[in-house]
PDB file of C-alpha atoms in Angstrom:
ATOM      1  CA  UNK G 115     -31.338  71.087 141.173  1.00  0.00           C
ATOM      2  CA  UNK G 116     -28.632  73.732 140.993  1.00  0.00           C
ATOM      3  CA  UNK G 117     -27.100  74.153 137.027  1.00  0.00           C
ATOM      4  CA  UNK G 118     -23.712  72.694 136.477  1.00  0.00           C
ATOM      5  CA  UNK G 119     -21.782  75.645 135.424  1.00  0.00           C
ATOM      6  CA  UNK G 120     -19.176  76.104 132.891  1.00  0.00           C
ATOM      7  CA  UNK G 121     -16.139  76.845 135.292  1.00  0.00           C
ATOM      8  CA  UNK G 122     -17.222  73.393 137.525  1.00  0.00           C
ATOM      9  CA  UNK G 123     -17.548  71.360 134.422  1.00  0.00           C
ATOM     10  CA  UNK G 124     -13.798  72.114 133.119  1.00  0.00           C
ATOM     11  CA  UNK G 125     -12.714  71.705 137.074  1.00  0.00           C
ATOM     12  CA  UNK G 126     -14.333  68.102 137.010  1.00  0.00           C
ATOM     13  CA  UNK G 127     -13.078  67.740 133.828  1.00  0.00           C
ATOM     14  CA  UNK G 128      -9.277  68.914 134.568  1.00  0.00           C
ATOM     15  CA  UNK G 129      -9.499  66.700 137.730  1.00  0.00           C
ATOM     16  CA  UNK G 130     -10.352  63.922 135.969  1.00  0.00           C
ATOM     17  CA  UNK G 131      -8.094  64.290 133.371  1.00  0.00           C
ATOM     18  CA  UNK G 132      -4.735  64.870 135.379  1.00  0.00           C
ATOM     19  CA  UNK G 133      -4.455  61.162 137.538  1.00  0.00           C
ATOM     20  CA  UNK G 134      -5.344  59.865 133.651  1.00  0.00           C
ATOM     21  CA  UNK G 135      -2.219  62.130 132.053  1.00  0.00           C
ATOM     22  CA  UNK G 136       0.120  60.817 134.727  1.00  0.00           C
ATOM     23  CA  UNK G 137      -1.010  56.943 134.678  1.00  0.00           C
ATOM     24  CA  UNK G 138      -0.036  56.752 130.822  1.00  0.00           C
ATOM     25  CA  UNK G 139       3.381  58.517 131.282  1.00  0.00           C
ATOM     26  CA  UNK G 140       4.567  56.377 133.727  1.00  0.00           C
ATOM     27  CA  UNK G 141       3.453  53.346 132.135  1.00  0.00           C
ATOM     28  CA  UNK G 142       4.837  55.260 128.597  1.00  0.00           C
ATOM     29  CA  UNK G 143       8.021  55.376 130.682  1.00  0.00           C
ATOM     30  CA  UNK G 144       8.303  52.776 133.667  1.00  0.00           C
ATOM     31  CA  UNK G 145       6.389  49.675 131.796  1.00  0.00           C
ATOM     32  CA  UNK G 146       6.960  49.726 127.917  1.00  0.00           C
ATOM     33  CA  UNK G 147      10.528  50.743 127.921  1.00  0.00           C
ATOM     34  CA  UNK G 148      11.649  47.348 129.151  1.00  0.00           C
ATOM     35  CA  UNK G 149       8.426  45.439 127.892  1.00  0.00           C
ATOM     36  CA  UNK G 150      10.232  42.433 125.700  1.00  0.00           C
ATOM     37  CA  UNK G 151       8.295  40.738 123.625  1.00  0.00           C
ATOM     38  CA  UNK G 152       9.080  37.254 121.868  1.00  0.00           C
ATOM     39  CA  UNK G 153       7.122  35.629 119.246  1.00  0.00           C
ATOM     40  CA  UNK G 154       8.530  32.165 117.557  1.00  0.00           C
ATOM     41  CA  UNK G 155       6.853  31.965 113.866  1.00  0.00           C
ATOM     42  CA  UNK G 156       7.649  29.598 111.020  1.00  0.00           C
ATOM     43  CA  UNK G 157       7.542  30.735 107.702  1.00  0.00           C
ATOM     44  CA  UNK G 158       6.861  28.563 104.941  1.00  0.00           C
ATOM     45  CA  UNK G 159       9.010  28.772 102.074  1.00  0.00           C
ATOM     46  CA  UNK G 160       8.560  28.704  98.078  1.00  0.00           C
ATOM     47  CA  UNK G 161      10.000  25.251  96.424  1.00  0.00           C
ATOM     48  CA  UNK G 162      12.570  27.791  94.759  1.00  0.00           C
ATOM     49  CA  UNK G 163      14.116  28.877  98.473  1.00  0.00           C
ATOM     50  CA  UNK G 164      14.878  25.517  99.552  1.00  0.00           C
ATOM     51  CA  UNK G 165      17.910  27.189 101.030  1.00  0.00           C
ATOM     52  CA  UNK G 166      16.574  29.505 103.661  1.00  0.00           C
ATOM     53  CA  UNK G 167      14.914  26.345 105.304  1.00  0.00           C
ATOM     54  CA  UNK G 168      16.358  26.678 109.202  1.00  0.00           C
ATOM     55  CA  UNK G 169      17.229  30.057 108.629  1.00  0.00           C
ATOM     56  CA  UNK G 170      16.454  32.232 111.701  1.00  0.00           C
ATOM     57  CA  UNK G 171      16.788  35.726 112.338  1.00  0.00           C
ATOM     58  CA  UNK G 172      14.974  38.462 114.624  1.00  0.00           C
ATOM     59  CA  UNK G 173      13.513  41.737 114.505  1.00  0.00           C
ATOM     60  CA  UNK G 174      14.296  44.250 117.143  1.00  0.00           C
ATOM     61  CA  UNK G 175      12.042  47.517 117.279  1.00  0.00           C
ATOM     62  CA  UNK G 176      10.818  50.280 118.782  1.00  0.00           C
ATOM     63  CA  UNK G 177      13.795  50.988 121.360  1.00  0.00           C
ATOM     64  CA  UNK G 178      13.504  53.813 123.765  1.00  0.00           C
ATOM     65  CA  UNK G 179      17.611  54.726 123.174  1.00  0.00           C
ATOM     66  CA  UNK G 180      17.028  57.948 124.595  1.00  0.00           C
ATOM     67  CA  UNK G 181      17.855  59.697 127.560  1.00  0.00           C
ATOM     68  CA  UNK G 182      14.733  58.202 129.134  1.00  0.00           C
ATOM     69  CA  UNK G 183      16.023  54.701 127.722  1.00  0.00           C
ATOM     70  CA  UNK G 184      17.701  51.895 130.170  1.00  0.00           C
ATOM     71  CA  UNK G 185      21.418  50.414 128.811  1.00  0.00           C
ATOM     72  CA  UNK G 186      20.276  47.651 131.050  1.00  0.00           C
ATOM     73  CA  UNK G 187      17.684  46.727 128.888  1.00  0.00           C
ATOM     74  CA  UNK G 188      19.507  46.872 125.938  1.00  0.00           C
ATOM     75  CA  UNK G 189      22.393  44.931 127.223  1.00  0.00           C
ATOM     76  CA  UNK G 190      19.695  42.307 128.414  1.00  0.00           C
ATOM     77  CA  UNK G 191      18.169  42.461 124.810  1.00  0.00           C
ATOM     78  CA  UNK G 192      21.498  42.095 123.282  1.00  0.00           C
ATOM     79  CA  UNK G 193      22.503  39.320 125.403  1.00  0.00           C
ATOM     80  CA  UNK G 194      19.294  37.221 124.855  1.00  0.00           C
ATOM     81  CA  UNK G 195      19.487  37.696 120.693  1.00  0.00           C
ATOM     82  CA  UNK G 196      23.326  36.081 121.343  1.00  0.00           C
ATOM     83  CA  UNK G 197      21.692  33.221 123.579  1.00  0.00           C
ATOM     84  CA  UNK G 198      19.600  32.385 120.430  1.00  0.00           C
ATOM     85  CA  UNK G 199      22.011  32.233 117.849  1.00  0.00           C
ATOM     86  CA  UNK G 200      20.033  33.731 115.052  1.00  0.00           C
ATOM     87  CA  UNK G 201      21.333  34.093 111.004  1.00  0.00           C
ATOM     88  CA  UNK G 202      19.802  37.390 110.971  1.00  0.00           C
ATOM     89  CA  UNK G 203      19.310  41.041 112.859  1.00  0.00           C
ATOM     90  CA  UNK G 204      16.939  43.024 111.963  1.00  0.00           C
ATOM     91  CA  UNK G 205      17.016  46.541 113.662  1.00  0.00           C
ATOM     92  CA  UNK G 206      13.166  48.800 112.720  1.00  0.00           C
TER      93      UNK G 206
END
């Protein structure tokens, strides 16, 4: 069996290592940026908050508003928060 040398390890490993590289930057760029994500959860409130009962609000984060980022997708964003008529906007 002939030794694996130094220079065809690194080659093996380089080739391995570039289709990987480019597979998470275009899902880092094509698939999150316009991944939207909505969760309904009830919180329960103290006896002392009686007034927040029905109270809904949102929280919008991590936005790609860059030069990589899609207006689209924030319109669409925007225009489903409206749709849901929430109290509150949160922006993290």
């Amino acid at each position: 069996m002939k030794p694996f040398s130094r220079r065809k390890f690194f080659q093996a490993a380089l080739y391995s290592c570039l289709p990987a590289g480019a597979a998470t930057a275009a899902y880092s760029h094509f698939g999150e940026t316009r991944w939207l994500d909505v969760h309904e959860v009830q919180i329960p409130v103290r006896p002392d908050q009686e007034d927040l009962v029905g109270t809904r609000l949102t929280v919008l984060a991590d936005f790609h508003h860059d030069e990589w980022g899609d207006p689209l997708f924030i319109d669409e964003v925007v225009n489903r928060v409206n749709q849901e008529q929430l109290d509150f906007v949160i922006l993290a």
